[in-house]
Amino acid sequence: MKGIVCVCLFAMAAAALARPDGDHYTDKYDNINVDEILENSRLRDPYLSCVLDVGKCAPEAKELKSHIKEALETHCLKCTDIQKKQTKKVIKYLINNREEDWKKLCDKYDPDRKYSKKYEDELKTVKA
């Protein structure tokens, strides 16, 4: 559940605010240290709670949440290059380390698995 916030944070950092021109999400949060958030449950959990509608939302998490579905459906079409890189990092982390959180996120934002399957196929690592 906490990892989903990370995914969201990633898609989150990538999908925060829409630019006035509508072509991209704002780059306001591009400098977020995604690795630090993924590794620290105290930082990760609030994002997850927000994205899953089970907790309060900080302004940046609320903005992220408002773009998650679109970013997932379009494979991050409106994301900056940094946001795309961060999003892949978060999703890869969730798929490979926080499977239950990834499932909850998919259940909420992609229940038919139309879009999340692409990420799973691309980012799942072989575990020995």
Short mmCIF file of C-alpha atoms in Angstrom, two decimals:
data_model
loop_
_atom_site.label_atom_id
_atom_site.label_comp_id
_atom_site.label_asym_id
_atom_site.label_seq_id
_atom_site.Cartn_x
_atom_site.Cartn_y
_atom_site.Cartn_z
CA MET A 1 0.00 0.00 0.00
CA LYS A 2 2.83 2.33 0.81
CA GLY A 3 4.61 1.53 -2.40
CA ILE A 4 1.66 2.63 -4.42
CA VAL A 5 2.21 6.08 -3.12
CA CYS A 6 5.69 5.75 -4.51
CA VAL A 7 4.36 4.79 -7.88
CA CYS A 8 2.06 7.64 -7.62
CA LEU A 9 4.88 9.80 -6.42
CA PHE A 10 6.79 8.78 -9.45
CA ALA A 11 3.89 9.26 -11.74
CA MET A 12 3.29 11.89 -9.20
CA ALA A 13 6.52 13.70 -9.60
CA ALA A 14 6.01 13.24 -13.27
CA ALA A 15 2.40 14.20 -13.36
CA ALA A 16 1.97 16.88 -10.79
CA LEU A 17 0.57 20.08 -12.26
CA ALA A 18 -0.44 20.64 -15.84
CA ARG A 19 1.44 23.37 -17.67
CA PRO A 20 -0.68 26.20 -18.97
CA ASP A 21 -0.02 25.09 -22.55
CA GLY A 22 -1.50 21.69 -21.70
CA ASP A 23 1.25 19.81 -23.54
CA HIS A 24 3.18 18.73 -20.45
CA TYR A 25 2.82 18.41 -16.72
CA THR A 26 4.61 21.01 -14.68
CA ASP A 27 8.28 20.46 -14.04
CA LYS A 28 7.89 21.99 -10.59
CA TYR A 29 8.58 18.64 -8.88
CA ASP A 30 11.25 17.27 -11.23
CA ASN A 31 13.92 17.71 -8.55
CA ILE A 32 12.24 15.35 -6.08
CA ASN A 33 14.63 12.66 -4.82
CA VAL A 34 12.62 9.58 -5.76
CA ASP A 35 15.23 7.18 -4.38
CA GLU A 36 15.03 8.77 -0.94
CA ILE A 37 11.24 8.51 -0.95
CA LEU A 38 11.22 4.89 -2.10
CA GLU A 39 13.69 3.87 0.60
CA ASN A 40 11.94 5.67 3.46
CA SER A 41 8.47 4.54 4.52
CA ARG A 42 7.98 7.74 6.52
CA LEU A 43 8.22 9.69 3.27
CA ARG A 44 6.56 7.09 1.04
CA ASP A 45 3.50 6.24 3.14
CA PRO A 46 1.77 9.64 3.05
CA TYR A 47 1.88 9.70 -0.75
CA LEU A 48 0.45 6.21 -0.90
CA SER A 49 -2.33 7.04 1.53
CA CYS A 50 -3.25 10.09 -0.48
CA VAL A 51 -3.28 8.33 -3.82
CA LEU A 52 -5.39 5.50 -2.44
CA ASP A 53 -7.85 7.93 -0.81
CA VAL A 54 -7.15 6.65 2.69
CA GLY A 55 -5.28 9.64 4.07
CA LYS A 56 -4.73 13.34 3.83
CA CYS A 57 -3.00 14.82 0.80
CA ALA A 58 -0.18 17.32 0.76
CA PRO A 59 -0.55 19.78 -2.13
CA GLU A 60 2.03 18.01 -4.33
CA ALA A 61 0.48 14.59 -3.63
CA LYS A 62 -2.99 15.93 -4.43
CA GLU A 63 -1.72 17.32 -7.71
CA LEU A 64 -0.03 14.05 -8.52
CA LYS A 65 -3.17 12.10 -7.77
CA SER A 66 -5.13 14.24 -10.20
CA HIS A 67 -2.90 13.11 -13.10
CA ILE A 68 -2.12 9.46 -12.32
CA LYS A 69 -4.85 7.91 -14.42
CA GLU A 70 -4.06 10.02 -17.47
CA ALA A 71 -0.31 9.44 -17.14
CA LEU A 72 -0.87 5.68 -16.86
CA GLU A 73 -3.24 5.57 -19.83
CA THR A 74 -0.97 7.62 -22.10
CA HIS A 75 2.30 6.00 -20.97
CA CYS A 76 3.31 9.36 -19.53
CA LEU A 77 2.83 11.27 -22.78
CA LYS A 78 2.68 14.67 -21.03
CA CYS A 79 5.63 13.90 -18.74
CA THR A 80 8.98 15.62 -19.03
CA ASP A 81 11.99 13.39 -19.71
CA ILE A 82 12.92 13.53 -16.02
CA GLN A 83 9.38 12.58 -15.02
CA LYS A 84 9.41 9.61 -17.40
CA LYS A 85 12.68 8.39 -15.90
CA GLN A 86 11.39 8.85 -12.33
CA THR A 87 8.09 7.18 -13.14
CA LYS A 88 9.82 4.11 -14.52
CA LYS A 89 12.03 3.97 -11.44
CA VAL A 90 9.04 4.07 -9.08
CA ILE A 91 6.98 1.58 -11.03
CA LYS A 92 9.92 -0.80 -11.37
CA TYR A 93 10.51 -0.58 -7.63
CA LEU A 94 6.86 -1.31 -6.87
CA ILE A 95 6.54 -4.17 -9.32
CA ASN A 96 9.67 -5.87 -8.06
CA ASN A 97 9.65 -4.99 -4.35
CA ARG A 98 6.13 -4.03 -3.30
CA GLU A 99 3.86 -6.27 -5.34
CA GLU A 100 0.82 -5.78 -3.10
CA ASP A 101 1.10 -2.01 -3.33
CA TRP A 102 1.40 -2.22 -7.11
CA LYS A 103 -1.71 -4.40 -7.21
CA LYS A 104 -3.71 -1.92 -5.10
CA LEU A 105 -2.63 0.92 -7.31
CA CYS A 106 -3.64 -1.00 -10.42
CA ASP A 107 -6.96 -2.00 -8.85
CA LYS A 108 -7.75 1.66 -8.26
CA TYR A 109 -6.44 3.28 -11.43
CA ASP A 110 -6.45 0.45 -14.00
CA PRO A 111 -8.80 -2.32 -12.84
CA ASP A 112 -8.90 -3.93 -16.31
CA ARG A 113 -5.08 -3.89 -16.50
CA LYS A 114 -5.23 -2.26 -19.93
CA TYR A 115 -2.27 0.04 -19.26
CA SER A 116 -0.36 -1.32 -16.28
CA LYS A 117 0.47 -4.54 -18.15
CA LYS A 118 2.81 -2.54 -20.41
CA TYR A 119 4.79 -1.42 -17.39
CA GLU A 120 4.90 -4.91 -15.93
CA ASP A 121 6.17 -6.43 -19.15
CA GLU A 122 8.82 -3.77 -19.52
CA LEU A 123 9.98 -3.38 -15.92
CA LYS A 124 9.64 -6.74 -14.18
CA THR A 125 13.01 -8.24 -13.42
CA VAL A 126 13.78 -11.92 -13.27
CA LYS A 127 14.22 -13.05 -9.67
CA ALA A 128 16.65 -15.89 -9.15
#
